């Protein structure tokens, strides 16, 4: 794909960036070669802007490993080993790393992101498709996944977490802001969220579930330990905890919000060792059967 001077000018670039483009490339050049040259010259922001304007390509690049200051690639990037980048990682389509991945800045992938080892993004993390990590995921900023999310180990997020598909976390989930999941959320260990936690379907944790504000699920909520929130606890169907169910002071516990009252005994059961304070709806079933 060739980008001409007139094509770039039509996108209304900044004056400084366009002057540099003309000095460096004249009438234009190959799209990916332009991106590579910009990154090598330290103009990573200009390269990202160019990718935003002209979009991804079908080009596939296969390499053994990557160690770089930054990456801006318009197509699919296949890395047999690990990826270690001090700054921004921006890939137009798929990024697959056979080892681990570290990005010292934002990590933005237009389609699927698959990492066989662990993943660390010291900025924001945005994935346009599915995100799969064989080990853990550690994101210092906001994490947004527009597909399914699956990790073998922990998921730690320093900002908000937004998932458009199902989320399956092998061990613990920890988020320093709110978590929203458009489908179901499951963790093998604890789920700890500093603000509100909302899933359109069910929430399941092998350990405890704790939310700093409201806790809400369109289906049921089940935890091997505590189900707790500093705000209200709302479930469209049932609630089941191996330990306690505790809402915040002055807030209620609601089950069966999406179930007819006649069906509460079968589809809106509330199970825990002790009846929750402030239980406003649902069928109190006592301790869950072993």
PDB file of C-alpha atoms in Angstrom:
ATOM      1  CA  UNK A   1       0.000   0.000   0.000  1.00  0.00           C
ATOM      2  CA  UNK A   2       1.461   3.330  -1.121  1.00  0.00           C
ATOM      3  CA  UNK A   3       0.603   6.587   0.619  1.00  0.00           C
ATOM      4  CA  UNK A   4       1.086   9.658  -1.513  1.00  0.00           C
ATOM      5  CA  UNK A   5       1.702  13.189  -0.334  1.00  0.00           C
ATOM      6  CA  UNK A   6      -1.799  14.212  -1.424  1.00  0.00           C
ATOM      7  CA  UNK A   7      -3.416  11.314   0.483  1.00  0.00           C
ATOM      8  CA  UNK A   8      -1.705  12.351   3.684  1.00  0.00           C
ATOM      9  CA  UNK A   9      -2.486  16.047   3.180  1.00  0.00           C
ATOM     10  CA  UNK A  10      -6.191  15.198   2.739  1.00  0.00           C
ATOM     11  CA  UNK A  11      -6.230  13.891   6.327  1.00  0.00           C
ATOM     12  CA  UNK A  12      -5.233  17.361   7.598  1.00  0.00           C
ATOM     13  CA  UNK A  13      -2.074  16.503   9.546  1.00  0.00           C
ATOM     14  CA  UNK A  14      -0.416  19.024  11.827  1.00  0.00           C
ATOM     15  CA  UNK A  15       1.918  21.471  10.079  1.00  0.00           C
ATOM     16  CA  UNK A  16       5.077  20.248  11.753  1.00  0.00           C
ATOM     17  CA  UNK A  17       4.303  16.601  11.045  1.00  0.00           C
ATOM     18  CA  UNK A  18       3.452  17.197   7.399  1.00  0.00           C
ATOM     19  CA  UNK A  19       6.599  19.259   6.782  1.00  0.00           C
ATOM     20  CA  UNK A  20       8.684  16.451   8.266  1.00  0.00           C
ATOM     21  CA  UNK A  21       6.821  13.944   6.076  1.00  0.00           C
ATOM     22  CA  UNK A  22       7.545  15.926   2.910  1.00  0.00           C
ATOM     23  CA  UNK A  23      11.222  16.399   3.795  1.00  0.00           C
ATOM     24  CA  UNK A  24      11.646  12.715   4.564  1.00  0.00           C
ATOM     25  CA  UNK A  25       9.472  11.022   1.934  1.00  0.00           C
ATOM     26  CA  UNK A  26       8.873  13.568  -0.821  1.00  0.00           C
ATOM     27  CA  UNK A  27       5.824  12.422  -2.763  1.00  0.00           C
ATOM     28  CA  UNK A  28       5.158   9.448  -0.459  1.00  0.00           C
ATOM     29  CA  UNK A  29       6.079   5.802  -0.048  1.00  0.00           C
ATOM     30  CA  UNK A  30       5.107   2.345   1.183  1.00  0.00           C
ATOM     31  CA  UNK A  31       2.712   2.520   4.149  1.00  0.00           C
ATOM     32  CA  UNK A  32       4.577   0.221   6.531  1.00  0.00           C
ATOM     33  CA  UNK A  33       7.981   1.606   5.547  1.00  0.00           C
ATOM     34  CA  UNK A  34       6.671   5.062   6.416  1.00  0.00           C
ATOM     35  CA  UNK A  35       5.567   3.807   9.832  1.00  0.00           C
ATOM     36  CA  UNK A  36       8.910   2.096  10.474  1.00  0.00           C
ATOM     37  CA  UNK A  37      10.839   5.223   9.512  1.00  0.00           C
ATOM     38  CA  UNK A  38       8.717   7.444  11.745  1.00  0.00           C
ATOM     39  CA  UNK A  39       9.225   5.143  14.731  1.00  0.00           C
ATOM     40  CA  UNK A  40      12.971   4.961  14.094  1.00  0.00           C
ATOM     41  CA  UNK A  41      13.080   8.778  14.017  1.00  0.00           C
ATOM     42  CA  UNK A  42      11.268   8.980  17.360  1.00  0.00           C
ATOM     43  CA  UNK A  43       8.022  10.275  15.834  1.00  0.00           C
ATOM     44  CA  UNK A  44       5.874   7.552  17.368  1.00  0.00           C
ATOM     45  CA  UNK A  45       2.881   9.858  17.806  1.00  0.00           C
ATOM     46  CA  UNK A  46       2.919  10.679  14.088  1.00  0.00           C
ATOM     47  CA  UNK A  47       3.108   6.972  13.236  1.00  0.00           C
ATOM     48  CA  UNK A  48       0.107   6.225  15.471  1.00  0.00           C
ATOM     49  CA  UNK A  49      -1.799   9.092  13.865  1.00  0.00           C
ATOM     50  CA  UNK A  50      -1.048   7.719  10.405  1.00  0.00           C
ATOM     51  CA  UNK A  51      -2.299   4.274  11.425  1.00  0.00           C
ATOM     52  CA  UNK A  52      -5.495   5.789  12.835  1.00  0.00           C
ATOM     53  CA  UNK A  53      -6.135   7.610   9.545  1.00  0.00           C
ATOM     54  CA  UNK A  54      -5.402   4.792   7.071  1.00  0.00           C
ATOM     55  CA  UNK A  55      -6.239   1.726   9.159  1.00  0.00           C
ATOM     56  CA  UNK A  56      -4.866  -1.828   9.266  1.00  0.00           C
ATOM     57  CA  UNK A  57      -3.437  -3.898   6.417  1.00  0.00           C
ATOM     58  CA  UNK A  58      -3.218  -7.614   5.602  1.00  0.00           C
ATOM     59  CA  UNK A  59       0.569  -7.665   5.854  1.00  0.00           C
ATOM     60  CA  UNK A  60       2.032 -10.389   8.124  1.00  0.00           C
ATOM     61  CA  UNK A  61       5.475 -10.048   9.701  1.00  0.00           C
ATOM     62  CA  UNK A  62       7.076 -13.039  11.453  1.00  0.00           C
ATOM     63  CA  UNK A  63      10.107 -12.509  13.717  1.00  0.00           C
ATOM     64  CA  UNK A  64      11.958 -14.469  16.399  1.00  0.00           C
ATOM     65  CA  UNK A  65      11.780 -11.811  19.143  1.00  0.00           C
ATOM     66  CA  UNK A  66      11.369  -8.064  19.581  1.00  0.00           C
ATOM     67  CA  UNK A  67      13.350  -5.601  21.708  1.00  0.00           C
ATOM     68  CA  UNK A  68      12.584  -2.028  20.723  1.00  0.00           C
ATOM     69  CA  UNK A  69      11.826   1.489  21.897  1.00  0.00           C
ATOM     70  CA  UNK A  70       8.375   1.382  20.250  1.00  0.00           C
ATOM     71  CA  UNK A  71       6.363  -0.594  17.686  1.00  0.00           C
ATOM     72  CA  UNK A  72       3.760   0.645  15.208  1.00  0.00           C
ATOM     73  CA  UNK A  73       2.746  -2.070  12.735  1.00  0.00           C
ATOM     74  CA  UNK A  74      -0.322  -1.916  10.506  1.00  0.00           C
ATOM     75  CA  UNK A  75      -0.815  -5.649   9.904  1.00  0.00           C
ATOM     76  CA  UNK A  76      -0.404  -8.897  11.868  1.00  0.00           C
ATOM     77  CA  UNK A  77       2.700  -9.432  13.974  1.00  0.00           C
ATOM     78  CA  UNK A  78       3.791 -13.002  14.784  1.00  0.00           C
ATOM     79  CA  UNK A  79       6.625 -13.234  17.322  1.00  0.00           C
ATOM     80  CA  UNK A  80       8.059 -16.677  18.089  1.00  0.00           C
ATOM     81  CA  UNK A  81       9.586 -15.524  21.362  1.00  0.00           C
ATOM     82  CA  UNK A  82       9.018 -12.551  23.642  1.00  0.00           C
ATOM     83  CA  UNK A  83       8.250  -8.874  23.094  1.00  0.00           C
ATOM     84  CA  UNK A  84      10.043  -6.247  25.214  1.00  0.00           C
ATOM     85  CA  UNK A  85       9.256  -2.639  24.267  1.00  0.00           C
ATOM     86  CA  UNK A  86      10.132   0.454  26.284  1.00  0.00           C
ATOM     87  CA  UNK A  87       7.301   2.578  24.906  1.00  0.00           C
ATOM     88  CA  UNK A  88       4.136   2.251  22.819  1.00  0.00           C
ATOM     89  CA  UNK A  89       3.026  -0.969  21.106  1.00  0.00           C
ATOM     90  CA  UNK A  90       0.442  -0.382  18.370  1.00  0.00           C
ATOM     91  CA  UNK A  91      -0.607  -3.209  16.021  1.00  0.00           C
ATOM     92  CA  UNK A  92      -3.342  -2.833  13.419  1.00  0.00           C
ATOM     93  CA  UNK A  93      -4.527  -6.424  13.383  1.00  0.00           C
ATOM     94  CA  UNK A  94      -3.333  -9.490  15.382  1.00  0.00           C
ATOM     95  CA  UNK A  95      -0.390  -9.704  17.779  1.00  0.00           C
ATOM     96  CA  UNK A  96       0.785 -13.168  18.847  1.00  0.00           C
ATOM     97  CA  UNK A  97       3.793 -13.622  21.135  1.00  0.00           C
ATOM     98  CA  UNK A  98       5.175 -17.086  21.865  1.00  0.00           C
ATOM     99  CA  UNK A  99       6.789 -15.812  25.078  1.00  0.00           C
ATOM    100  CA  UNK A 100       5.988 -12.888  27.351  1.00  0.00           C
ATOM    101  CA  UNK A 101       5.101  -9.314  26.445  1.00  0.00           C
ATOM    102  CA  UNK A 102       6.057  -6.022  28.106  1.00  0.00           C
ATOM    103  CA  UNK A 103       5.018  -2.582  26.892  1.00  0.00           C
ATOM    104  CA  UNK A 104       6.445   0.445  28.679  1.00  0.00           C
ATOM    105  CA  UNK A 105       3.601   2.614  27.355  1.00  0.00           C
ATOM    106  CA  UNK A 106       0.142   1.999  25.915  1.00  0.00           C
ATOM    107  CA  UNK A 107      -0.585  -1.366  24.268  1.00  0.00           C
ATOM    108  CA  UNK A 108      -3.188  -1.182  21.490  1.00  0.00           C
ATOM    109  CA  UNK A 109      -4.066  -4.129  19.232  1.00  0.00           C
ATOM    110  CA  UNK A 110      -6.759  -3.814  16.571  1.00  0.00           C
ATOM    111  CA  UNK A 111      -7.836  -7.466  16.566  1.00  0.00           C
ATOM    112  CA  UNK A 112      -6.811 -10.455  18.739  1.00  0.00           C
ATOM    113  CA  UNK A 113      -3.964 -10.385  21.260  1.00  0.00           C
ATOM    114  CA  UNK A 114      -2.479 -13.721  22.296  1.00  0.00           C
ATOM    115  CA  UNK A 115       0.506 -14.080  24.615  1.00  0.00           C
ATOM    116  CA  UNK A 116       1.748 -17.493  25.697  1.00  0.00           C
ATOM    117  CA  UNK A 117       3.547 -16.124  28.776  1.00  0.00           C
ATOM    118  CA  UNK A 118       2.823 -13.126  31.002  1.00  0.00           C
ATOM    119  CA  UNK A 119       1.746  -9.676  29.843  1.00  0.00           C
ATOM    120  CA  UNK A 120       2.584  -6.270  31.311  1.00  0.00           C
ATOM    121  CA  UNK A 121       1.365  -2.913  30.010  1.00  0.00           C
ATOM    122  CA  UNK A 122       2.628   0.150  31.883  1.00  0.00           C
ATOM    123  CA  UNK A 123      -0.004   2.332  30.202  1.00  0.00           C
ATOM    124  CA  UNK A 124      -3.506   1.589  28.904  1.00  0.00           C
ATOM    125  CA  UNK A 125      -4.343  -1.732  27.235  1.00  0.00           C
ATOM    126  CA  UNK A 126      -6.893  -1.882  24.401  1.00  0.00           C
ATOM    127  CA  UNK A 127      -7.739  -5.006  22.409  1.00  0.00           C
ATOM    128  CA  UNK A 128     -10.179  -4.940  19.488  1.00  0.00           C
ATOM    129  CA  UNK A 129     -10.770  -8.714  19.573  1.00  0.00           C
ATOM    130  CA  UNK A 130     -10.039 -11.526  22.030  1.00  0.00           C
ATOM    131  CA  UNK A 131      -7.336 -11.302  24.682  1.00  0.00           C
ATOM    132  CA  UNK A 132      -5.675 -14.557  25.787  1.00  0.00           C
ATOM    133  CA  UNK A 133      -2.690 -14.881  28.117  1.00  0.00           C
ATOM    134  CA  UNK A 134      -1.148 -18.189  29.149  1.00  0.00           C
ATOM    135  CA  UNK A 135       0.039 -16.639  32.423  1.00  0.00           C
ATOM    136  CA  UNK A 136      -1.007 -13.375  34.084  1.00  0.00           C
ATOM    137  CA  UNK A 137      -1.951  -9.902  32.844  1.00  0.00           C
ATOM    138  CA  UNK A 138      -0.801  -6.743  34.624  1.00  0.00           C
ATOM    139  CA  UNK A 139      -2.075  -3.405  33.297  1.00  0.00           C
ATOM    140  CA  UNK A 140      -1.175  -0.130  35.020  1.00  0.00           C
ATOM    141  CA  UNK A 141      -3.958   1.836  33.316  1.00  0.00           C
ATOM    142  CA  UNK A 142      -7.379   1.184  31.832  1.00  0.00           C
ATOM    143  CA  UNK A 143      -8.013  -2.181  30.154  1.00  0.00           C
ATOM    144  CA  UNK A 144     -10.607  -2.536  27.414  1.00  0.00           C
ATOM    145  CA  UNK A 145     -11.266  -5.788  25.565  1.00  0.00           C
ATOM    146  CA  UNK A 146     -13.859  -5.861  22.769  1.00  0.00           C
ATOM    147  CA  UNK A 147     -13.988  -9.681  22.665  1.00  0.00           C
ATOM    148  CA  UNK A 148     -13.432 -12.589  25.065  1.00  0.00           C
ATOM    149  CA  UNK A 149     -10.804 -12.353  27.802  1.00  0.00           C
ATOM    150  CA  UNK A 150      -8.964 -15.364  29.242  1.00  0.00           C
ATOM    151  CA  UNK A 151      -5.919 -15.564  31.513  1.00  0.00           C
ATOM    152  CA  UNK A 152      -4.186 -18.571  33.025  1.00  0.00           C
ATOM    153  CA  UNK A 153      -3.125 -16.684  36.154  1.00  0.00           C
ATOM    154  CA  UNK A 154      -4.026 -13.335  37.778  1.00  0.00           C
ATOM    155  CA  UNK A 155      -5.443 -10.212  36.152  1.00  0.00           C
ATOM    156  CA  UNK A 156      -4.408  -6.918  37.796  1.00  0.00           C
ATOM    157  CA  UNK A 157      -5.730  -3.621  36.457  1.00  0.00           C
ATOM    158  CA  UNK A 158      -4.756  -0.188  37.737  1.00  0.00           C
ATOM    159  CA  UNK A 159      -7.653   1.545  35.969  1.00  0.00           C
ATOM    160  CA  UNK A 160     -11.140   0.644  34.806  1.00  0.00           C
ATOM    161  CA  UNK A 161     -11.810  -2.756  33.227  1.00  0.00           C
ATOM    162  CA  UNK A 162     -14.354  -3.128  30.410  1.00  0.00           C
ATOM    163  CA  UNK A 163     -14.939  -6.482  28.673  1.00  0.00           C
ATOM    164  CA  UNK A 164     -17.387  -6.979  25.787  1.00  0.00           C
ATOM    165  CA  UNK A 165     -17.395 -10.790  25.958  1.00  0.00           C
ATOM    166  CA  UNK A 166     -16.984 -13.461  28.607  1.00  0.00           C
ATOM    167  CA  UNK A 167     -14.077 -13.188  31.038  1.00  0.00           C
ATOM    168  CA  UNK A 168     -12.305 -16.199  32.547  1.00  0.00           C
ATOM    169  CA  UNK A 169      -9.513 -15.493  35.055  1.00  0.00           C
ATOM    170  CA  UNK A 170      -7.423 -18.456  36.176  1.00  0.00           C
ATOM    171  CA  UNK A 171      -6.634 -17.052  39.622  1.00  0.00           C
ATOM    172  CA  UNK A 172      -7.373 -13.624  41.171  1.00  0.00           C
ATOM    173  CA  UNK A 173      -8.898 -10.511  39.608  1.00  0.00           C
ATOM    174  CA  UNK A 174      -7.931  -7.167  41.100  1.00  0.00           C
ATOM    175  CA  UNK A 175      -9.047  -3.791  39.705  1.00  0.00           C
ATOM    176  CA  UNK A 176      -8.413  -0.337  41.180  1.00  0.00           C
ATOM    177  CA  UNK A 177     -11.501   1.178  39.538  1.00  0.00           C
ATOM    178  CA  UNK A 178     -14.832  -0.167  38.203  1.00  0.00           C
ATOM    179  CA  UNK A 179     -15.303  -3.428  36.269  1.00  0.00           C
ATOM    180  CA  UNK A 180     -17.979  -3.947  33.612  1.00  0.00           C
ATOM    181  CA  UNK A 181     -18.465  -7.217  31.756  1.00  0.00           C
ATOM    182  CA  UNK A 182     -21.061  -7.522  28.985  1.00  0.00           C
ATOM    183  CA  UNK A 183     -21.360 -11.282  29.494  1.00  0.00           C
ATOM    184  CA  UNK A 184     -20.217 -13.627  32.297  1.00  0.00           C
ATOM    185  CA  UNK A 185     -17.263 -13.234  34.676  1.00  0.00           C
ATOM    186  CA  UNK A 186     -15.468 -16.159  36.306  1.00  0.00           C
ATOM    187  CA  UNK A 187     -12.332 -16.283  38.477  1.00  0.00           C
ATOM    188  CA  UNK A 188     -10.597 -19.242  40.061  1.00  0.00           C
ATOM    189  CA  UNK A 189      -9.604 -17.158  43.096  1.00  0.00           C
ATOM    190  CA  UNK A 190     -10.756 -13.836  44.567  1.00  0.00           C
ATOM    191  CA  UNK A 191     -12.397 -10.899  42.777  1.00  0.00           C
ATOM    192  CA  UNK A 192     -11.514  -7.538  44.339  1.00  0.00           C
ATOM    193  CA  UNK A 193     -12.804  -4.339  42.737  1.00  0.00           C
ATOM    194  CA  UNK A 194     -12.207  -0.888  44.225  1.00  0.00           C
ATOM    195  CA  UNK A 195     -15.432   0.594  42.822  1.00  0.00           C
ATOM    196  CA  UNK A 196     -18.531  -1.024  41.249  1.00  0.00           C
ATOM    197  CA  UNK A 197     -18.633  -4.463  39.633  1.00  0.00           C
ATOM    198  CA  UNK A 198     -21.308  -5.205  37.040  1.00  0.00           C
ATOM    199  CA  UNK A 199     -21.758  -8.250  34.790  1.00  0.00           C
ATOM    200  CA  UNK A 200     -24.664  -8.657  32.374  1.00  0.00           C
ATOM    201  CA  UNK A 201     -24.697 -12.409  33.035  1.00  0.00           C
ATOM    202  CA  UNK A 202     -23.309 -14.326  36.022  1.00  0.00           C
ATOM    203  CA  UNK A 203     -20.359 -13.828  38.366  1.00  0.00           C
ATOM    204  CA  UNK A 204     -18.532 -16.840  39.833  1.00  0.00           C
ATOM    205  CA  UNK A 205     -15.432 -16.869  42.057  1.00  0.00           C
ATOM    206  CA  UNK A 206     -13.632 -19.753  43.711  1.00  0.00           C
ATOM    207  CA  UNK A 207     -12.725 -17.359  46.533  1.00  0.00           C
ATOM    208  CA  UNK A 208     -14.443 -14.161  47.682  1.00  0.00           C
ATOM    209  CA  UNK A 209     -16.052 -11.318  45.732  1.00  0.00           C
ATOM    210  CA  UNK A 210     -15.569  -7.798  47.115  1.00  0.00           C
ATOM    211  CA  UNK A 211     -16.713  -4.521  45.532  1.00  0.00           C
ATOM    212  CA  UNK A 212     -15.912  -1.041  46.819  1.00  0.00           C
ATOM    213  CA  UNK A 213     -19.342   0.192  45.711  1.00  0.00           C
ATOM    214  CA  UNK A 214     -22.214  -1.709  44.081  1.00  0.00           C
ATOM    215  CA  UNK A 215     -22.140  -5.372  43.013  1.00  0.00           C
ATOM    216  CA  UNK A 216     -24.557  -6.387  40.258  1.00  0.00           C
ATOM    217  CA  UNK A 217     -25.163  -9.371  37.971  1.00  0.00           C
ATOM    218  CA  UNK A 218     -27.928  -9.968  35.449  1.00  0.00           C
ATOM    219  CA  UNK A 219     -27.936 -13.667  36.360  1.00  0.00           C
ATOM    220  CA  UNK A 220     -26.614 -15.145  39.613  1.00  0.00           C
ATOM    221  CA  UNK A 221     -23.600 -14.519  41.865  1.00  0.00           C
ATOM    222  CA  UNK A 222     -21.683 -17.397  43.450  1.00  0.00           C
ATOM    223  CA  UNK A 223     -18.551 -17.316  45.620  1.00  0.00           C
ATOM    224  CA  UNK A 224     -16.664 -19.926  47.619  1.00  0.00           C
ATOM    225  CA  UNK A 225     -16.014 -17.262  50.275  1.00  0.00           C
ATOM    226  CA  UNK A 226     -17.633 -13.890  50.958  1.00  0.00           C
ATOM    227  CA  UNK A 227     -19.938 -11.913  48.668  1.00  0.00           C
ATOM    228  CA  UNK A 228     -19.442  -8.349  49.854  1.00  0.00           C
ATOM    229  CA  UNK A 229     -19.974  -4.766  48.713  1.00  0.00           C
ATOM    230  CA  UNK A 230     -19.841  -1.299  50.238  1.00  0.00           C
ATOM    231  CA  UNK A 231     -23.012  -0.513  48.266  1.00  0.00           C
ATOM    232  CA  UNK A 232     -25.962  -2.654  47.182  1.00  0.00           C
ATOM    233  CA  UNK A 233     -25.816  -6.289  46.030  1.00  0.00           C
ATOM    234  CA  UNK A 234     -28.191  -7.005  43.147  1.00  0.00           C
ATOM    235  CA  UNK A 235     -28.679 -10.307  41.302  1.00  0.00           C
ATOM    236  CA  UNK A 236     -31.188 -11.094  38.584  1.00  0.00           C
ATOM    237  CA  UNK A 237     -31.363 -14.675  39.866  1.00  0.00           C
ATOM    238  CA  UNK A 238     -29.676 -16.435  42.837  1.00  0.00           C
ATOM    239  CA  UNK A 239     -26.969 -15.605  45.396  1.00  0.00           C
ATOM    240  CA  UNK A 240     -24.756 -18.284  46.942  1.00  0.00           C
ATOM    241  CA  UNK A 241     -21.778 -17.753  49.268  1.00  0.00           C
ATOM    242  CA  UNK A 242     -19.647 -20.236  51.181  1.00  0.00           C
ATOM    243  CA  UNK A 243     -19.220 -17.590  53.873  1.00  0.00           C
ATOM    244  CA  UNK A 244     -21.219 -14.363  54.343  1.00  0.00           C
ATOM    245  CA  UNK A 245     -23.244 -12.055  52.091  1.00  0.00           C
ATOM    246  CA  UNK A 246     -22.755  -8.452  53.220  1.00  0.00           C
ATOM    247  CA  UNK A 247     -23.972  -5.219  51.629  1.00  0.00           C
ATOM    248  CA  UNK A 248     -22.833  -1.775  52.749  1.00  0.00           C
ATOM    249  CA  UNK A 249     -24.369   0.091  55.653  1.00  0.00           C
ATOM    250  CA  UNK A 250     -27.828   1.293  54.665  1.00  0.00           C
ATOM    251  CA  UNK A 251     -27.872  -0.750  51.433  1.00  0.00           C
ATOM    252  CA  UNK A 252     -29.908  -3.859  50.617  1.00  0.00           C
ATOM    253  CA  UNK A 253     -29.306  -7.339  49.228  1.00  0.00           C
ATOM    254  CA  UNK A 254     -31.539  -8.157  46.261  1.00  0.00           C
ATOM    255  CA  UNK A 255     -31.966 -11.511  44.514  1.00  0.00           C
ATOM    256  CA  UNK A 256     -34.482 -12.539  41.866  1.00  0.00           C
ATOM    257  CA  UNK A 257     -34.802  -9.088  40.329  1.00  0.00           C
ATOM    258  CA  UNK A 258     -35.382 -10.663  36.903  1.00  0.00           C
ATOM    259  CA  UNK A 259     -37.449 -13.632  38.149  1.00  0.00           C
ATOM    260  CA  UNK A 260     -41.182 -13.803  38.900  1.00  0.00           C
ATOM    261  CA  UNK A 261     -41.853 -14.064  42.627  1.00  0.00           C
ATOM    262  CA  UNK A 262     -43.592 -17.419  42.122  1.00  0.00           C
ATOM    263  CA  UNK A 263     -40.283 -18.853  40.867  1.00  0.00           C
ATOM    264  CA  UNK A 264     -38.033 -17.485  43.627  1.00  0.00           C
ATOM    265  CA  UNK A 265     -37.788 -20.816  45.470  1.00  0.00           C
ATOM    266  CA  UNK A 266     -36.111 -22.453  42.459  1.00  0.00           C
ATOM    267  CA  UNK A 267     -34.502 -19.547  40.589  1.00  0.00           C
ATOM    268  CA  UNK A 268     -33.802 -16.821  43.158  1.00  0.00           C
ATOM    269  CA  UNK A 269     -32.339 -18.729  46.091  1.00  0.00           C
ATOM    270  CA  UNK A 270     -30.136 -16.952  48.623  1.00  0.00           C
ATOM    271  CA  UNK A 271     -27.682 -19.357  50.272  1.00  0.00           C
ATOM    272  CA  UNK A 272     -25.104 -18.558  52.969  1.00  0.00           C
ATOM    273  CA  UNK A 273     -24.232 -19.708  56.526  1.00  0.00           C
ATOM    274  CA  UNK A 274     -26.218 -16.747  57.950  1.00  0.00           C
ATOM    275  CA  UNK A 275     -29.145 -14.800  56.532  1.00  0.00           C
ATOM    276  CA  UNK A 276     -27.804 -11.500  55.118  1.00  0.00           C
ATOM    277  CA  UNK A 277     -28.769  -8.281  56.849  1.00  0.00           C
ATOM    278  CA  UNK A 278     -30.957  -6.172  54.604  1.00  0.00           C
ATOM    279  CA  UNK A 279     -32.184  -9.050  52.425  1.00  0.00           C
ATOM    280  CA  UNK A 280     -34.894  -7.345  50.384  1.00  0.00           C
ATOM    281  CA  UNK A 281     -35.839  -9.989  47.813  1.00  0.00           C
ATOM    282  CA  UNK A 282     -35.209 -13.609  46.906  1.00  0.00           C
ATOM    283  CA  UNK A 283     -35.833 -16.946  48.639  1.00  0.00           C
ATOM    284  CA  UNK A 284     -33.772 -17.475  51.794  1.00  0.00           C
ATOM    285  CA  UNK A 285     -32.541 -21.077  51.513  1.00  0.00           C
ATOM    286  CA  UNK A 286     -30.055 -21.204  54.410  1.00  0.00           C
ATOM    287  CA  UNK A 287     -26.562 -22.687  54.077  1.00  0.00           C
ATOM    288  CA  UNK A 288     -25.701 -24.106  50.661  1.00  0.00           C
ATOM    289  CA  UNK A 289     -25.706 -27.899  50.439  1.00  0.00           C
ATOM    290  CA  UNK A 290     -22.234 -29.481  50.345  1.00  0.00           C
TER     291      UNK A 290
END
